[in-house]
Amino acid sequence: MPAPSDRRYSDSHEWHKPEGDLVVIGITRFAVDQLTDVTFVDMKPMGTSVSKGDPVGEVESVKTTSDIYSSVDGEIAEVNAELADKPGLINEDCYGKGWLVKIKPSDPGQIDQLMDADAYTASGGS
Amino acid sequence: MLKTPLNKLHHEHGGNMVEFAGWEMPIAYGSIQDEHVQVRTKGGLFDVSHMGRLKITGRHARRLIARACTRRIGDMQQGQCRYGLVCNEQGGVKDDILVYRMDDTEFLLVVNASNREKIVEHLNNIIQAEEMVAKLEDQTMKTAMVAIQGPKVMDLVSRVSSEVPTLKRYRFTVKNLLIAKLIVSRTGYTGEDGVEVILPAGIVETALKLLLKDADLKAKDSDMKLVGLGARDTLRLEAGMPLYGHELGEDINALACGVDFAIALDKDQGDLPEPFIGQEALKKTRDQGGPPQTLAAFVAEGKRTPRQGMPVMIEGKQVGVITSGCMSPTLGVPIAMGFIDRQHNTPGTRVTIDAGRAELPAEVRANPLYTKPKTK
């Protein structure tokens, strides 16, 4: 499945999708393939303020533990609670039900600096 | 990157290919957890052709291996395999190996992919330094090796061979197929029953078809599926088997690794003395009461997984370090192996594993954490 064109992509393989006045963050298919089966997700709580480049939490898989980074400044507005019991949703549907956090950005224009789907695919991502 | 003779098969089956010790190898074809369960409940086929296969022949072949290996070689019978370590002079571990005794003057060693060149050099150094008549031939590139592991494997194998299922653990037989020779051993690295097969690279696909008969590797509920290196790691961890680079290394004393059964400290004695490199250092360690830290298995509470390098703590003081960890697919809890101060290495000891962002309560357990159910 190609990277969806309705969102932007970071070098560290997170996707950022505008949704109303929020930005939804998740990880890409490429990242999921590298991580393999996700076993545990630990995102920082709602209300945490983050700066561009800060980790918003960790994703653990059978193989490894990875930090997940925000590419926007803002505050965590929502955390995907469903992942607590079903971390495998990330493997099943990383671009949909497997989203991680929603950020209320202080500058919504920031995500325009990220790669679009074509650029991300061209860089080897998926 | 080096490619095994089964490289095409991995790609055809959607293998998630990664670089491993210079080889392009599949981590998994789908889910590591599913592949793990497949091996615990049915059967899995692993390409382990990346491992080194070294043929050693000559008048001093036995003496050479006996000198390099921590295990007695002289009393091995033809058709027997033995697991052992190769040590450095300090008693650290250069590699763990499987020795096959083909006959009195021919042996086969299976070594780790990442250590193949090092072991070849080490053996050649011994040949030179001790003026032995022995020849070493690296057969890795012209052969393939597969592991077929799981509770349903021997049933499947019995359909093509009546002899193989009668092999005892750590025994092998040489079978003829077409014009080629296959070495089939009842060995493995998963904690399950099964075999490992070494065969000429050119016939591996044909041989697999014959061996697997009508088993469809792609069918959803097949008794036999391809399994990648990811599950190989979680399987061996549950089964308490050490892995070079984690529980074994040049700086880790061989007596610390939980494989004392494979270290014959007295093999310089007896009718056929076999002093081995590292033996003096290891005897000294033993005489001092053993290494200060030894290998332990851990079970952690919660959902976080201990990882290599995380400190093991008791009452705020570091007493050890984690060497491997995973969320155990069979047990459903986070498990690990690691080194811990000898006096604390008792099942039931409560520890805390420092995972950086969190502290994981954990307990020392008897190794291995998983033993296959007894069937017969």
Coordinates of C-alpha atoms in Angstrom, one line a residue:
Chain A
M1 CA 0.0 0.0 0.0
P2 CA 1.5 3.4 -0.9
A3 CA 1.9 6.1 1.7
P4 CA -1.4 8.1 1.7
S5 CA -1.3 11.5 0.1
D6 CA -3.5 13.2 2.7
R7 CA -0.6 13.7 5.2
R8 CA 3.0 14.5 5.6
Y9 CA 6.1 12.4 6.6
S10 CA 9.2 12.9 8.7
D11 CA 12.7 11.4 8.2
S12 CA 12.1 9.2 11.3
H13 CA 9.0 7.6 9.7
E14 CA 6.2 9.3 11.5
W15 CA 3.2 10.5 9.6
H16 CA 1.4 13.8 10.5
K17 CA -2.1 14.4 9.3
P18 CA -4.1 17.6 9.7
E19 CA -7.5 16.9 11.2
G20 CA -9.6 20.0 12.0
D21 CA -7.4 22.1 14.2
L22 CA -5.4 19.1 15.4
V23 CA -2.5 17.1 13.9
V24 CA -2.7 13.3 14.2
I25 CA 0.6 11.4 14.5
G26 CA 1.3 7.8 13.7
I27 CA 4.0 5.6 12.2
T28 CA 4.4 4.6 8.6
R29 CA 4.2 1.1 7.1
F30 CA 8.0 1.2 6.6
A31 CA 8.5 1.9 10.3
V32 CA 6.1 -0.9 11.2
D33 CA 8.0 -3.4 9.0
Q34 CA 11.2 -2.4 10.7
L35 CA 9.7 -2.7 14.2
T36 CA 7.7 -5.9 13.5
D37 CA 4.9 -7.0 15.9
V38 CA 4.1 -4.1 18.3
T39 CA 3.7 -5.3 21.8
F40 CA 3.3 -2.2 23.9
V41 CA 2.6 1.5 23.3
D42 CA 3.4 4.2 25.9
M43 CA 2.5 7.8 24.9
K44 CA 2.9 10.8 27.1
P45 CA -0.3 11.9 28.7
M46 CA -2.9 14.4 27.4
G47 CA -1.8 18.0 28.2
T48 CA 1.9 17.3 27.8
S49 CA 3.5 20.2 25.8
V50 CA 5.9 19.1 23.1
S51 CA 8.4 20.9 20.9
K52 CA 9.3 19.9 17.4
G53 CA 11.8 17.0 17.6
D54 CA 10.6 15.9 21.1
P55 CA 9.5 12.3 21.7
V56 CA 5.8 11.9 22.4
G57 CA 6.2 8.4 23.6
E58 CA 7.6 4.9 22.9
V59 CA 6.5 2.0 20.8
E60 CA 7.8 -1.5 21.8
S61 CA 7.9 -4.4 19.5
V62 CA 9.1 -8.0 19.7
K63 CA 12.4 -6.8 18.3
T64 CA 13.0 -3.3 19.8
T65 CA 11.9 -0.2 21.5
S66 CA 11.6 3.0 19.6
D67 CA 10.9 6.7 20.5
I68 CA 8.2 8.4 18.5
Y69 CA 8.9 12.1 17.6
S70 CA 6.6 15.0 17.0
S71 CA 7.5 17.3 14.1
V72 CA 5.3 20.1 15.4
D73 CA 5.3 22.3 18.5
G74 CA 2.1 22.0 20.6
E75 CA 0.3 20.1 23.2
I76 CA -0.9 16.5 23.3
A77 CA -4.7 16.7 22.9
E78 CA -5.6 13.1 22.7
V79 CA -3.9 9.7 23.0
N80 CA -5.2 6.6 21.2
A81 CA -6.6 4.6 24.3
E82 CA -7.5 1.6 22.2
L83 CA -3.8 0.7 21.7
A84 CA -3.4 -0.1 25.4
D85 CA -5.2 -3.4 24.9
K86 CA -4.7 -3.7 21.2
P87 CA -1.1 -2.6 20.3
G88 CA -1.4 -4.9 17.2
L89 CA -3.7 -2.3 15.6
I90 CA -0.5 -0.5 14.6
N91 CA 0.5 -3.6 12.6
E92 CA -2.9 -4.0 11.1
D93 CA -3.7 -0.4 10.2
C94 CA -0.9 1.9 10.8
Y95 CA -2.4 4.7 8.7
G96 CA -5.8 4.4 10.4
K97 CA -6.8 2.8 13.6
G98 CA -3.2 2.5 14.7
W99 CA -2.7 6.3 15.1
L100 CA -0.8 7.3 18.3
V101 CA -1.5 10.9 19.4
K102 CA -3.3 14.0 18.4
I103 CA -1.4 17.3 18.9
K104 CA -2.9 20.8 19.1
P105 CA -0.2 22.6 17.2
S106 CA 0.8 26.1 18.1
D107 CA 1.8 26.7 14.4
P108 CA -0.3 24.5 12.0
G109 CA 1.9 25.5 9.1
Q110 CA 4.8 23.6 10.6
I111 CA 3.8 20.3 8.9
D112 CA 4.3 21.8 5.5
Q113 CA 8.0 21.5 6.1
L114 CA 7.7 17.7 6.1
M115 CA 7.8 15.5 3.1
D116 CA 4.7 14.8 1.1
A117 CA 3.8 11.2 0.1
D118 CA 5.7 11.3 -3.2
A119 CA 8.9 12.6 -1.6
Y120 CA 8.6 10.1 1.3
T121 CA 8.1 7.2 -1.2
A122 CA 11.0 8.5 -3.2
S123 CA 13.2 8.5 -0.1
G124 CA 12.5 4.8 0.3
G125 CA 9.6 5.0 2.7
S126 CA 6.2 3.4 2.4
Chain B
M1 CA 25.5 -8.5 0.7
L2 CA 25.8 -12.3 0.6
K3 CA 22.8 -14.3 -0.5
T4 CA 21.9 -17.8 0.6
P5 CA 20.7 -20.3 -2.0
L6 CA 17.2 -19.8 -0.7
N7 CA 17.2 -16.0 -1.3
K8 CA 14.7 -16.2 -4.1
L9 CA 12.3 -18.3 -1.9
H10 CA 12.4 -15.6 0.8
H11 CA 11.5 -12.9 -1.7
E12 CA 8.8 -15.0 -3.2
H13 CA 7.3 -15.5 0.2
G14 CA 7.4 -11.8 1.1
G15 CA 10.3 -12.0 3.5
N16 CA 11.1 -8.8 5.3
M17 CA 14.8 -8.9 4.4
V18 CA 17.5 -7.3 6.5
E19 CA 21.3 -7.4 6.7
F20 CA 22.6 -9.9 9.2
A21 CA 26.3 -10.6 9.6
G22 CA 26.8 -9.6 6.0
W23 CA 24.0 -11.7 4.7
E24 CA 20.6 -10.7 3.3
M25 CA 18.2 -12.7 5.6
P26 CA 14.5 -12.6 6.4
I27 CA 13.5 -11.2 9.8
A28 CA 10.0 -12.5 9.2
Y29 CA 7.6 -13.2 6.4
G30 CA 4.7 -11.7 8.3
S31 CA 4.3 -11.7 12.0
I32 CA 7.2 -12.8 14.3
Q33 CA 4.7 -13.8 16.9
D34 CA 2.7 -16.0 14.5
E35 CA 5.9 -17.6 13.2
H36 CA 6.9 -18.3 16.8
V37 CA 3.6 -20.0 17.6
Q38 CA 3.8 -21.9 14.4
V39 CA 7.1 -23.5 15.6
R40 CA 5.8 -24.2 19.1
T41 CA 2.6 -25.8 17.9
K42 CA 3.3 -27.2 14.4
G43 CA 6.4 -26.8 12.3
G44 CA 8.7 -24.1 10.9
L45 CA 11.4 -24.1 8.2
F46 CA 14.3 -21.7 8.8
D47 CA 17.0 -20.9 6.3
V48 CA 20.2 -21.0 8.4
S49 CA 22.6 -21.1 5.4
H50 CA 24.3 -17.9 6.7
M51 CA 25.9 -20.0 9.4
G52 CA 29.5 -21.1 8.7
R53 CA 30.2 -24.7 7.7
L54 CA 33.8 -25.7 8.0
K55 CA 35.0 -29.1 6.9
I56 CA 38.2 -30.3 8.7
T57 CA 40.1 -33.3 7.5
G58 CA 43.5 -34.9 8.1
R59 CA 45.5 -36.9 10.5
H60 CA 45.2 -34.2 13.2
A61 CA 41.6 -33.1 12.6
R62 CA 40.5 -34.5 15.9
R63 CA 43.4 -33.0 17.8
L64 CA 42.8 -29.6 16.2
I65 CA 39.1 -29.5 17.2
A66 CA 39.9 -30.8 20.6
R67 CA 42.4 -28.0 21.1
A68 CA 39.9 -25.4 20.0
C69 CA 36.7 -26.7 21.6
T70 CA 35.7 -26.9 25.3
R71 CA 34.1 -30.2 24.8
R72 CA 35.6 -33.7 24.6
I73 CA 36.0 -34.7 21.0
G74 CA 37.9 -38.0 21.3
D75 CA 35.0 -40.0 22.7
M76 CA 32.6 -38.8 20.1
Q77 CA 31.2 -41.5 17.8
Q78 CA 30.8 -41.3 14.1
G79 CA 27.3 -39.8 13.5
Q80 CA 27.4 -37.8 16.7
C81 CA 27.1 -34.0 17.1
R82 CA 28.3 -32.1 20.1
Y83 CA 27.7 -28.5 21.2
G84 CA 30.7 -26.7 22.5
L85 CA 32.5 -23.3 22.9
V86 CA 35.6 -22.0 21.4
C87 CA 37.5 -19.9 23.9
N88 CA 40.3 -17.4 23.9
E89 CA 43.3 -17.8 26.2
Q90 CA 41.6 -15.7 28.9
G91 CA 38.6 -18.1 29.0
G92 CA 36.3 -15.6 27.1
V93 CA 34.1 -17.0 24.3
K94 CA 35.1 -16.7 20.7
D95 CA 32.1 -18.6 19.5
D96 CA 29.7 -21.4 20.2
I97 CA 29.8 -24.3 17.7
L98 CA 28.4 -27.6 16.7
V99 CA 30.9 -30.3 16.0
Y100 CA 29.9 -33.2 13.7
R101 CA 32.1 -36.3 13.6
M102 CA 31.9 -37.7 10.1
D103 CA 34.6 -40.3 10.7
D104 CA 38.0 -40.5 12.4
T105 CA 39.7 -38.0 10.2
E106 CA 36.8 -35.8 9.0
F107 CA 34.8 -33.4 11.1
L108 CA 32.3 -30.6 10.3
L109 CA 31.9 -27.5 12.4
V110 CA 28.9 -25.2 12.3
V111 CA 29.8 -21.8 13.5
N112 CA 28.0 -18.4 13.8
A113 CA 27.9 -16.3 10.7
S114 CA 29.4 -13.3 12.4
N115 CA 32.3 -15.4 13.6
R116 CA 33.1 -17.6 10.6
E117 CA 36.1 -15.7 9.4
K118 CA 37.5 -15.3 12.9
I119 CA 37.2 -19.0 13.6
V120 CA 38.8 -20.0 10.3
E121 CA 41.7 -17.8 11.2
H122 CA 41.9 -19.1 14.7
L123 CA 41.9 -22.7 13.5
N124 CA 44.6 -22.0 10.9
N125 CA 46.7 -20.3 13.6
I126 CA 46.5 -23.5 15.7
I127 CA 47.4 -25.7 12.8
Q128 CA 50.5 -23.6 12.1
A129 CA 51.5 -23.0 15.7
E130 CA 51.2 -26.6 16.7
E131 CA 52.4 -28.0 13.3
M132 CA 49.3 -30.1 12.8
V133 CA 48.4 -32.1 9.7
A134 CA 44.9 -30.8 9.1
K135 CA 43.0 -29.1 6.3
L136 CA 40.3 -26.7 6.7
E137 CA 37.7 -26.1 3.9
D138 CA 35.1 -23.4 4.3
Q139 CA 32.0 -25.0 2.7
T140 CA 29.6 -22.2 3.6
M141 CA 29.2 -20.8 0.1
K142 CA 28.7 -24.1 -1.7
T143 CA 26.2 -25.6 0.8
A144 CA 22.9 -24.6 2.3
M145 CA 21.5 -25.3 5.7
V146 CA 17.9 -25.4 6.9
A147 CA 16.4 -26.0 10.3
I148 CA 13.0 -27.7 10.4
Q149 CA 11.6 -27.4 13.9
G150 CA 8.4 -28.1 15.8
P151 CA 6.3 -30.8 17.3
K152 CA 4.9 -32.0 13.9
V153 CA 8.2 -32.1 12.2
M154 CA 9.2 -35.7 12.9
D155 CA 5.8 -37.0 11.6
L156 CA 6.4 -35.1 8.4
V157 CA 9.9 -36.3 8.1
S158 CA 8.8 -39.9 8.7
R159 CA 6.9 -39.8 5.4
V160 CA 10.2 -39.4 3.5
S161 CA 12.6 -41.3 5.8
S162 CA 12.1 -44.1 8.2
E163 CA 15.6 -43.7 9.6
V164 CA 15.7 -40.0 10.6
P165 CA 12.9 -40.2 13.2
T166 CA 14.9 -43.0 14.9
L167 CA 17.9 -40.7 15.4
K168 CA 18.5 -39.7 19.0
R169 CA 19.1 -36.0 19.9
Y170 CA 22.5 -34.8 18.7
R171 CA 22.9 -37.7 16.2
F172 CA 23.0 -37.4 12.5
T173 CA 22.9 -39.5 9.4
V174 CA 24.1 -38.9 5.8
K175 CA 21.4 -39.5 3.2
N176 CA 21.8 -39.7 -0.5
L177 CA 19.5 -37.7 -2.6
L178 CA 20.0 -37.7 -6.4
I179 CA 23.7 -37.6 -6.6
A180 CA 24.1 -35.4 -3.5
K181 CA 24.7 -36.1 0.1
L182 CA 22.5 -34.6 2.8
I183 CA 23.6 -34.4 6.5
V184 CA 20.5 -34.6 8.6
S185 CA 20.9 -34.1 12.3
R186 CA 18.4 -34.1 15.2
T187 CA 19.5 -30.7 16.5
G188 CA 18.1 -27.2 16.7
Y189 CA 18.0 -23.9 18.4
T190 CA 14.3 -23.5 19.3
G191 CA 13.6 -25.8 22.2
E192 CA 11.5 -28.0 19.9
D193 CA 12.1 -31.3 18.3
G194 CA 13.3 -31.3 14.8
V195 CA 16.2 -31.6 12.4
E196 CA 18.8 -29.5 10.7
V197 CA 19.9 -30.4 7.2
I198 CA 23.1 -29.5 5.4
L199 CA 23.0 -30.0 1.6
P200 CA 24.7 -28.8 -1.6
A201 CA 23.5 -25.3 -2.6
G202 CA 22.5 -26.4 -6.0
I203 CA 19.9 -28.9 -5.0
V204 CA 18.3 -27.1 -2.1
E205 CA 15.0 -26.2 -3.8
T206 CA 14.6 -29.7 -5.2
A207 CA 15.5 -31.3 -1.9
L208 CA 13.0 -29.1 0.0
K209 CA 10.2 -30.1 -2.4
L210 CA 11.0 -33.8 -1.8
L211 CA 11.4 -33.3 1.9
L212 CA 8.3 -31.3 2.4
K213 CA 6.3 -33.4 -0.1
D214 CA 2.8 -31.9 -0.3
A215 CA 3.2 -29.4 2.5
D216 CA 2.2 -26.0 1.2
L217 CA 4.4 -23.4 2.9
K218 CA 1.9 -20.7 1.9
A219 CA -1.4 -22.4 3.2
K220 CA -2.9 -20.6 6.1
D221 CA -3.1 -23.6 8.5
S222 CA -0.1 -25.5 7.0
D223 CA 1.9 -27.7 9.3
M224 CA 5.0 -26.3 7.8
K225 CA 5.7 -22.6 7.2
L226 CA 8.8 -20.4 6.6
V227 CA 10.0 -18.8 9.8
G228 CA 12.5 -15.9 9.9
L229 CA 15.3 -14.9 12.2
G230 CA 13.1 -12.8 14.4
A231 CA 11.2 -15.8 15.7
R232 CA 14.4 -17.8 15.8
D233 CA 15.6 -15.3 18.4
T234 CA 12.5 -15.3 20.5
L235 CA 12.3 -19.1 20.4
R236 CA 15.9 -19.6 21.6
L237 CA 15.4 -17.0 24.3
E238 CA 12.4 -18.8 25.7
A239 CA 14.4 -22.0 25.5
G240 CA 17.3 -20.4 27.4
M241 CA 19.9 -20.8 24.7
P242 CA 22.7 -18.2 24.7
L243 CA 23.4 -16.2 21.6
Y244 CA 26.8 -14.8 20.6
G245 CA 26.8 -11.0 20.9
H246 CA 24.4 -11.2 23.8
E247 CA 25.1 -13.9 26.3
L248 CA 28.4 -15.0 24.7
G249 CA 31.4 -12.8 23.8
E250 CA 35.2 -12.5 24.0
D251 CA 34.9 -10.6 27.2
I252 CA 32.5 -13.0 28.9
N253 CA 33.9 -15.9 30.9
A254 CA 32.7 -19.2 29.5
L255 CA 31.8 -20.4 33.0
A256 CA 29.3 -17.5 33.3
C257 CA 27.1 -18.4 30.3
G258 CA 25.0 -21.2 31.8
V259 CA 26.5 -23.8 29.5
D260 CA 28.8 -25.6 32.0
F261 CA 27.6 -28.9 30.5
A262 CA 29.6 -27.9 27.4
I263 CA 32.8 -27.2 29.2
A264 CA 34.9 -30.2 30.1
L265 CA 37.5 -28.7 32.5
D266 CA 38.9 -32.1 33.1
K267 CA 39.5 -33.1 29.5
D268 CA 43.2 -32.6 29.8
Q269 CA 43.0 -35.7 32.0
G270 CA 42.3 -39.4 31.2
D271 CA 43.5 -41.8 28.5
L272 CA 43.2 -39.2 25.7
P273 CA 44.1 -35.9 27.2
E274 CA 42.7 -32.9 25.3
P275 CA 43.9 -29.6 26.8
F276 CA 42.0 -26.8 25.2
I277 CA 42.8 -23.1 24.7
G278 CA 41.4 -21.2 27.6
Q279 CA 41.3 -24.1 30.0
E280 CA 44.0 -22.8 32.4
A281 CA 42.2 -19.5 32.7
L282 CA 38.8 -21.3 33.3
K283 CA 40.3 -23.6 35.9
K284 CA 41.6 -20.6 37.7
T285 CA 38.1 -19.0 37.6
R286 CA 36.6 -22.2 38.9
D287 CA 39.2 -22.5 41.7
Q288 CA 38.4 -18.9 42.8
G289 CA 34.7 -20.0 43.2
G290 CA 33.4 -19.2 39.7
P291 CA 32.8 -16.0 37.8
P292 CA 31.4 -13.1 39.9
Q293 CA 28.3 -12.9 37.7
T294 CA 26.4 -15.7 36.0
L295 CA 23.6 -15.9 33.5
A296 CA 20.0 -15.8 34.8
A297 CA 16.6 -15.8 33.3
F298 CA 14.1 -13.1 34.2
V299 CA 10.4 -12.6 34.0
A300 CA 9.2 -9.0 34.3
E301 CA 5.9 -7.6 35.4
G302 CA 3.9 -5.3 33.2
K303 CA 4.0 -4.9 29.4
R304 CA 7.4 -3.3 28.9
T305 CA 10.2 -5.5 27.6
P306 CA 13.7 -5.6 29.1
R307 CA 16.4 -4.9 26.5
Q308 CA 20.1 -5.6 26.1
G309 CA 22.1 -3.2 28.2
M310 CA 19.5 -2.3 30.8
P311 CA 20.9 -2.4 34.4
V312 CA 19.5 -5.0 36.8
M313 CA 19.1 -3.4 40.3
I314 CA 18.5 -4.6 43.9
E315 CA 17.7 -1.9 46.4
G316 CA 19.1 0.9 44.2
K317 CA 22.4 -0.9 43.5
Q318 CA 23.3 -2.4 40.2
V319 CA 23.8 -6.1 40.4
G320 CA 23.7 -7.1 36.8
V321 CA 22.8 -6.3 33.2
I322 CA 20.2 -7.6 30.7
T323 CA 21.6 -9.3 27.5
S324 CA 18.4 -10.3 25.7
G325 CA 14.8 -9.6 26.1
C326 CA 11.4 -10.1 24.4
M327 CA 7.7 -10.2 25.0
S328 CA 7.4 -14.0 25.2
P329 CA 4.9 -15.2 22.6
T330 CA 4.4 -18.5 24.5
L331 CA 4.3 -17.2 28.1
G332 CA 2.6 -13.9 27.3
V333 CA 4.9 -11.9 29.6
P334 CA 8.2 -10.0 29.1
I335 CA 11.2 -12.3 29.5
A336 CA 14.9 -11.7 29.5
M337 CA 18.3 -13.2 30.1
G338 CA 21.2 -11.4 31.7
F339 CA 24.1 -11.5 34.0
I340 CA 23.6 -11.1 37.7
D341 CA 25.9 -11.2 40.8
R342 CA 26.3 -14.9 41.6
Q343 CA 24.9 -14.6 45.2
H344 CA 21.6 -13.2 43.7
N345 CA 21.3 -15.8 41.0
T346 CA 18.6 -17.9 42.7
P347 CA 15.1 -18.4 41.4
G348 CA 12.7 -16.1 43.2
T349 CA 15.1 -13.2 43.7
R350 CA 13.3 -9.9 43.2
V351 CA 15.0 -7.3 41.1
T352 CA 14.2 -4.1 39.3
I353 CA 15.2 -3.6 35.7
D354 CA 16.0 0.0 34.8
A355 CA 14.3 0.7 31.5
G356 CA 15.1 4.4 31.5
R357 CA 11.6 5.8 31.5
A358 CA 10.3 3.1 33.8
E359 CA 11.5 0.6 36.3
L360 CA 10.4 -2.9 35.7
P361 CA 9.8 -5.2 38.7
A362 CA 11.1 -8.6 37.8
E363 CA 12.1 -11.9 39.2
V364 CA 15.0 -14.3 38.6
R365 CA 13.7 -17.6 37.3
A366 CA 15.2 -21.0 36.5
N367 CA 16.6 -21.1 33.0
P368 CA 15.1 -22.2 30.6
L369 CA 11.7 -20.5 31.0
Y370 CA 10.2 -22.8 28.4
T371 CA 10.6 -26.6 28.1
K372 CA 8.7 -28.5 25.5
P373 CA 5.9 -30.7 26.8
K374 CA 7.0 -34.3 27.1
T375 CA 5.3 -36.4 24.5
K376 CA 6.8 -39.9 24.9

